[in-house]
Amino acid sequence: METTQMLESIEKVLKPFAQSFNRPSAERLDAVVKAEDLKAAVKAMVDAKWLYLSTITGLDIPAPADQPDAEGHIEALYHFCEGEAIATLRVSVPYSHPVFPSVCEFMPSATLGERELMEMFGVVVENTPSNERLVLPEDWPQGVYPLRKSFTGLNKG
Amino acid sequence: MEKTSDGKFIVPIGAQHPALKEPGHFEFAVEGEIVVGASVRLGYVHRGIEKGCENRNWIQAMYLTERVCGICSHIHATAFALATEKLAGVEVPARAQAIRVLISELERIHSHMLWLGVAAHEGGFDTLFMYSWRDRETVMDLLEAVTGNRVNYSANVIGGVKFDISPEQKETILKGIEFLEERSQHYMEVVTTDETFTGRTRGIGTMPYDDAIRLGAAGPTLRASGVARDVRTDSPYAGYKLFPVNIITDTAGDLDARFIVRIKELFESYRLVREILDNLPEGELSIRVPRRIPAGEAIQRVEAPRGELFYFVQSEGGENPSRVKIRTPSLLNWASITNFAPGHKLADMPMILAGIDPCFSCNDRMITVRDVRTGQVSNLEDLKIR
Amino acid sequence: MALQMDTPWIRAMNKIKTWARINSPWLVHFNSGSCNGCDIEILATLTPRFDIERFGIKLQGSPRHADVLICTGPVTRQARDRLKRVYEQMPEPKFVVAVGSCGISGGVFQGCYNIEGGIDEVIPVDVFVPGCPPRPEAIIYGVVQLLNKLKGPAELPAK
């Protein structure tokens, strides 16, 4: 099946779970999904035979400088690949409630990505199979998330 | 051998040579001689590169990505450059894209030969190790002839490449490839007919087709289980649109299949190199790219020697990238091992690990072994001696 | 009985005396977080083309039997304590060769959050071999420089 057709077809599959869609480029589809719909969306992908979750990208989106009362968000991008096509589920959670559900039930390979989100961005992934740190050292201070924009380095002590 | 504060003994696995230790952490739980569990804990080579890219301009960031891994440095820089060029909306000249692919294939050759020596050493086949590393010097010479360095070639600029291929260089490369091809015939014979070798590799570490997909394996490890997935063919990038690649697979899915696939890929790379040299498009070596890259997000997937390498690059319109996400292929293969290692004998672990061609630096590793019956923790070296 | 003073001079002499008994130093290798570029070139020194063993140098496994620590990498936070321990396990006299730009200053990773930057931030270094990575010949040259420096002149300069 050709790339455009594949993306059209997966868009239909995701329609019940997504809030909006975007086509950033010819081979890419972005679907904005709420955290509570994430598991269902992943299950739908797997059922539609999109079985390859290439990786999960975390993004830190702090409140804009001119709106100090607004809230920062963490966005996670679940990139599914099939041939040339990349379908990305975009899920955003606020700093005040940075909770994602684990998708390992349907996509076991997601565990490494979930571990990285937790230690680098400070999200909580509920029911994730492993909470162990992935790349940060054991003595890394709790509560310090290197990939947040607010992190500018550990003070050498 | 060091003891950590929680009583575990940690020693690097005796990788390619007893003296060469790669840092990392991979724990096997055993009952006697049988592996019952495996888990991955990385971190010794974590340098904070993704964050580092945010504090560097686009050009500096590319030099940083080159050094994620000294074995596959070119492919990292290529992926980053391609993603940035997408954001910049520029069309890189065909000659440059072809040269990028030429160097990528030379890199694949050096990487597979390096791996062959390492994996052979793990199985005790030191002659094969010495021969393959001696032969590998040929491809190091070729890379140096073209780019000026044996490692970290820095062939890319954002917008193209720095180096051209002269007719003399073309001749040198062709001669080198001829030599390597002959040597590779010999390796193929060893891995398919030498009984001591096949005794250690056939039927070992088998990962069936469905598992390979379910576990998210990548590269030759995946293809050895019959899954025909290769980014160069599925999603051709750079010069691969002009120079298509044949996907190499095997059906056995065992350790021997992983050897066979990589050696066959060597032959495919030799073919590609010749084809590119004979059909190098005319044109410029690079196109100018602005200092500030337009805002947007780009994804670039490439086929590194170990499998799919994934780059996500985000710009906010400035001189620095605002986010660079790098997912290396070895990470996927680590995860697959945690699933298919259990049930095997501990003695098979070094070769099974070598079979996925773990890139030490793309992901680091060390091995501890924990006996679930006694709670005793030891290192793999100890057990090898035993 | 002459007073055994612990001056830097006496220490250096003792080092050299012991060293002179060692004709073929044993190297232990440690990667403190490098990209592996340097490590691969170190390994290449063993292969027939470069053949570091003709200098009587042997690359082996345990710090407890090593004279020289050949070290790469910008020293990640996680590797730091292990690097110290490896150094402490080595018997005197011991020497350190830092291979690669990362070992000098952190190389391209300078400023990154998880690295110390420079092996001499953690342990004393005797020889730095610059390069990213240095060629096998440069690495051998660095190690041989170390040997020459220590087998050096028998005369004691007046201090």
PDB file of C-alpha atoms in Angstrom, chain B residues 152-290:
ATOM      1  CA  ASN B 152      35.091  10.492  12.907  1.00  0.00           C
ATOM      2  CA  TYR B 153      35.436  11.375   9.247  1.00  0.00           C
ATOM      3  CA  SER B 154      33.398  14.593   9.371  1.00  0.00           C
ATOM      4  CA  ALA B 155      32.478  14.183   5.740  1.00  0.00           C
ATOM      5  CA  ASN B 156      29.211  16.060   6.112  1.00  0.00           C
ATOM      6  CA  VAL B 157      28.362  19.704   6.155  1.00  0.00           C
ATOM      7  CA  ILE B 158      24.813  20.849   6.569  1.00  0.00           C
ATOM      8  CA  GLY B 159      23.917  21.111   2.915  1.00  0.00           C
ATOM      9  CA  GLY B 160      26.222  18.458   1.499  1.00  0.00           C
ATOM     10  CA  VAL B 161      29.685  17.026   1.844  1.00  0.00           C
ATOM     11  CA  LYS B 162      33.180  18.414   2.228  1.00  0.00           C
ATOM     12  CA  PHE B 163      35.059  16.043  -0.017  1.00  0.00           C
ATOM     13  CA  ASP B 164      34.951  14.975  -3.595  1.00  0.00           C
ATOM     14  CA  ILE B 165      36.128  11.681  -5.049  1.00  0.00           C
ATOM     15  CA  SER B 166      38.970  12.004  -7.512  1.00  0.00           C
ATOM     16  CA  PRO B 167      39.618   9.459 -10.270  1.00  0.00           C
ATOM     17  CA  GLU B 168      42.687   8.263  -8.369  1.00  0.00           C
ATOM     18  CA  GLN B 169      40.667   7.769  -5.206  1.00  0.00           C
ATOM     19  CA  LYS B 170      38.104   5.853  -7.201  1.00  0.00           C
ATOM     20  CA  GLU B 171      40.791   3.449  -8.400  1.00  0.00           C
ATOM     21  CA  THR B 172      42.141   3.017  -4.885  1.00  0.00           C
ATOM     22  CA  ILE B 173      38.702   2.256  -3.536  1.00  0.00           C
ATOM     23  CA  LEU B 174      37.950  -0.253  -6.263  1.00  0.00           C
ATOM     24  CA  LYS B 175      41.200  -2.091  -5.597  1.00  0.00           C
ATOM     25  CA  GLY B 176      40.497  -2.160  -1.892  1.00  0.00           C
ATOM     26  CA  ILE B 177      36.990  -3.479  -2.439  1.00  0.00           C
ATOM     27  CA  GLU B 178      38.330  -6.246  -4.666  1.00  0.00           C
ATOM     28  CA  PHE B 179      40.654  -7.394  -1.901  1.00  0.00           C
ATOM     29  CA  LEU B 180      37.950  -7.238   0.724  1.00  0.00           C
ATOM     30  CA  GLU B 181      35.499  -9.147  -1.401  1.00  0.00           C
ATOM     31  CA  GLU B 182      37.922 -12.022  -1.756  1.00  0.00           C
ATOM     32  CA  ARG B 183      38.514 -12.052   1.993  1.00  0.00           C
ATOM     33  CA  SER B 184      34.798 -11.980   2.663  1.00  0.00           C
ATOM     34  CA  GLN B 185      34.327 -15.138   0.622  1.00  0.00           C
ATOM     35  CA  HIS B 186      36.633 -16.769   3.116  1.00  0.00           C
ATOM     36  CA  TYR B 187      34.637 -15.498   6.110  1.00  0.00           C
ATOM     37  CA  MET B 188      31.469 -16.788   4.551  1.00  0.00           C
ATOM     38  CA  GLU B 189      33.011 -20.228   4.214  1.00  0.00           C
ATOM     39  CA  VAL B 190      34.005 -20.245   7.861  1.00  0.00           C
ATOM     40  CA  VAL B 191      30.637 -19.256   9.209  1.00  0.00           C
ATOM     41  CA  THR B 192      28.731 -21.686   7.030  1.00  0.00           C
ATOM     42  CA  THR B 193      31.002 -24.727   6.919  1.00  0.00           C
ATOM     43  CA  ASP B 194      33.425 -24.723   9.832  1.00  0.00           C
ATOM     44  CA  GLU B 195      31.989 -27.211  12.266  1.00  0.00           C
ATOM     45  CA  THR B 196      33.507 -25.757  15.409  1.00  0.00           C
ATOM     46  CA  PHE B 197      31.983 -22.448  14.445  1.00  0.00           C
ATOM     47  CA  THR B 198      28.557 -23.672  13.462  1.00  0.00           C
ATOM     48  CA  GLY B 199      28.517 -25.822  16.587  1.00  0.00           C
ATOM     49  CA  ARG B 200      28.583 -22.588  18.608  1.00  0.00           C
ATOM     50  CA  THR B 201      26.132 -20.679  16.482  1.00  0.00           C
ATOM     51  CA  ARG B 202      23.506 -22.891  14.848  1.00  0.00           C
ATOM     52  CA  GLY B 203      20.321 -23.115  16.825  1.00  0.00           C
ATOM     53  CA  ILE B 204      21.662 -20.712  19.447  1.00  0.00           C
ATOM     54  CA  GLY B 205      19.815 -17.571  20.447  1.00  0.00           C
ATOM     55  CA  THR B 206      16.971 -18.199  18.057  1.00  0.00           C
ATOM     56  CA  MET B 207      14.431 -15.419  17.722  1.00  0.00           C
ATOM     57  CA  PRO B 208      11.467 -16.411  15.558  1.00  0.00           C
ATOM     58  CA  TYR B 209       9.918 -14.005  13.042  1.00  0.00           C
ATOM     59  CA  ASP B 210       6.957 -12.993  15.182  1.00  0.00           C
ATOM     60  CA  ASP B 211       9.085 -12.405  18.247  1.00  0.00           C
ATOM     61  CA  ALA B 212      11.538 -10.303  16.278  1.00  0.00           C
ATOM     62  CA  ILE B 213       8.681  -8.017  15.297  1.00  0.00           C
ATOM     63  CA  ARG B 214       6.986  -8.027  18.668  1.00  0.00           C
ATOM     64  CA  LEU B 215      10.219  -7.285  20.525  1.00  0.00           C
ATOM     65  CA  GLY B 216      11.101  -4.430  18.206  1.00  0.00           C
ATOM     66  CA  ALA B 217      14.483  -5.727  17.077  1.00  0.00           C
ATOM     67  CA  ALA B 218      16.449  -3.878  14.399  1.00  0.00           C
ATOM     68  CA  GLY B 219      18.988  -4.216  11.626  1.00  0.00           C
ATOM     69  CA  PRO B 220      20.779  -7.450  10.774  1.00  0.00           C
ATOM     70  CA  THR B 221      19.485  -8.992  14.005  1.00  0.00           C
ATOM     71  CA  LEU B 222      15.936  -8.437  12.781  1.00  0.00           C
ATOM     72  CA  ARG B 223      16.662  -9.452   9.213  1.00  0.00           C
ATOM     73  CA  ALA B 224      18.279 -12.696  10.343  1.00  0.00           C
ATOM     74  CA  SER B 225      14.840 -13.667  11.640  1.00  0.00           C
ATOM     75  CA  GLY B 226      13.338 -13.210   8.209  1.00  0.00           C
ATOM     76  CA  VAL B 227      11.885  -9.726   8.641  1.00  0.00           C
ATOM     77  CA  ALA B 228      12.550  -7.732   5.481  1.00  0.00           C
ATOM     78  CA  ARG B 229      12.925  -4.317   7.027  1.00  0.00           C
ATOM     79  CA  ASP B 230      15.715  -1.962   6.002  1.00  0.00           C
ATOM     80  CA  VAL B 231      15.356   1.809   6.045  1.00  0.00           C
ATOM     81  CA  ARG B 232      17.472   2.132   2.907  1.00  0.00           C
ATOM     82  CA  THR B 233      14.756   0.300   0.995  1.00  0.00           C
ATOM     83  CA  ASP B 234      11.617   1.095   2.984  1.00  0.00           C
ATOM     84  CA  SER B 235      12.255   4.800   3.175  1.00  0.00           C
ATOM     85  CA  PRO B 236      15.158   5.650   0.854  1.00  0.00           C
ATOM     86  CA  TYR B 237      17.143   8.700   1.856  1.00  0.00           C
ATOM     87  CA  ALA B 238      20.132  10.590   0.464  1.00  0.00           C
ATOM     88  CA  GLY B 239      21.635   8.714  -2.471  1.00  0.00           C
ATOM     89  CA  TYR B 240      19.665   5.508  -1.901  1.00  0.00           C
ATOM     90  CA  LYS B 241      16.921   6.803  -4.150  1.00  0.00           C
ATOM     91  CA  LEU B 242      19.429   6.651  -6.997  1.00  0.00           C
ATOM     92  CA  PHE B 243      21.208   3.520  -5.809  1.00  0.00           C
ATOM     93  CA  PRO B 244      18.658   1.055  -4.458  1.00  0.00           C
ATOM     94  CA  VAL B 245      19.625  -1.636  -1.971  1.00  0.00           C
ATOM     95  CA  ASN B 246      18.655  -5.306  -1.876  1.00  0.00           C
ATOM     96  CA  ILE B 247      17.415  -6.350   1.557  1.00  0.00           C
ATOM     97  CA  ILE B 248      19.363  -9.312   2.941  1.00  0.00           C
ATOM     98  CA  THR B 249      17.451 -11.712   5.148  1.00  0.00           C
ATOM     99  CA  ASP B 250      17.821 -15.196   6.521  1.00  0.00           C
ATOM    100  CA  THR B 251      15.142 -17.482   7.860  1.00  0.00           C
ATOM    101  CA  ALA B 252      16.947 -19.345  10.627  1.00  0.00           C
ATOM    102  CA  GLY B 253      16.822 -16.467  13.137  1.00  0.00           C
ATOM    103  CA  ASP B 254      19.719 -17.942  15.096  1.00  0.00           C
ATOM    104  CA  LEU B 255      23.190 -16.683  15.848  1.00  0.00           C
ATOM    105  CA  ASP B 256      24.610 -18.256  12.683  1.00  0.00           C
ATOM    106  CA  ALA B 257      21.984 -16.434  10.636  1.00  0.00           C
ATOM    107  CA  ARG B 258      23.143 -13.139  12.143  1.00  0.00           C
ATOM    108  CA  PHE B 259      26.663 -13.865  10.967  1.00  0.00           C
ATOM    109  CA  ILE B 260      25.466 -14.832   7.519  1.00  0.00           C
ATOM    110  CA  VAL B 261      23.304 -11.747   7.093  1.00  0.00           C
ATOM    111  CA  ARG B 262      26.136  -9.398   7.995  1.00  0.00           C
ATOM    112  CA  ILE B 263      28.609 -11.053   5.678  1.00  0.00           C
ATOM    113  CA  LYS B 264      26.074 -10.992   2.840  1.00  0.00           C
ATOM    114  CA  GLU B 265      25.533  -7.319   3.598  1.00  0.00           C
ATOM    115  CA  LEU B 266      29.260  -6.837   3.077  1.00  0.00           C
ATOM    116  CA  PHE B 267      28.875  -8.171  -0.450  1.00  0.00           C
ATOM    117  CA  GLU B 268      25.888  -5.923  -1.040  1.00  0.00           C
ATOM    118  CA  SER B 269      27.927  -2.945   0.172  1.00  0.00           C
ATOM    119  CA  TYR B 270      30.782  -3.834  -2.155  1.00  0.00           C
ATOM    120  CA  ARG B 271      28.290  -3.889  -5.030  1.00  0.00           C
ATOM    121  CA  LEU B 272      26.863  -0.533  -4.000  1.00  0.00           C
ATOM    122  CA  VAL B 273      30.269   1.085  -3.708  1.00  0.00           C
ATOM    123  CA  ARG B 274      31.168  -0.020  -7.215  1.00  0.00           C
ATOM    124  CA  GLU B 275      27.853   1.155  -8.609  1.00  0.00           C
ATOM    125  CA  ILE B 276      28.142   4.557  -6.980  1.00  0.00           C
ATOM    126  CA  LEU B 277      31.700   5.071  -8.185  1.00  0.00           C
ATOM    127  CA  ASP B 278      30.735   4.168 -11.727  1.00  0.00           C
ATOM    128  CA  ASN B 279      27.672   6.396 -11.720  1.00  0.00           C
ATOM    129  CA  LEU B 280      28.581   9.365  -9.553  1.00  0.00           C
ATOM    130  CA  PRO B 281      26.285  12.225 -10.567  1.00  0.00           C
ATOM    131  CA  GLU B 282      27.897  15.446 -11.708  1.00  0.00           C
ATOM    132  CA  GLY B 283      27.379  18.579  -9.703  1.00  0.00           C
ATOM    133  CA  GLU B 284      28.176  20.614  -6.640  1.00  0.00           C
ATOM    134  CA  LEU B 285      29.305  19.250  -3.311  1.00  0.00           C
ATOM    135  CA  SER B 286      27.000  21.350  -1.171  1.00  0.00           C
ATOM    136  CA  ILE B 287      24.308  23.968  -1.064  1.00  0.00           C
ATOM    137  CA  ARG B 288      24.318  26.971   1.191  1.00  0.00           C
ATOM    138  CA  VAL B 289      22.133  26.751   4.278  1.00  0.00           C
ATOM    139  CA  PRO B 290      21.226  29.745   6.478  1.00  0.00           C
TER     140      PRO B 290
END
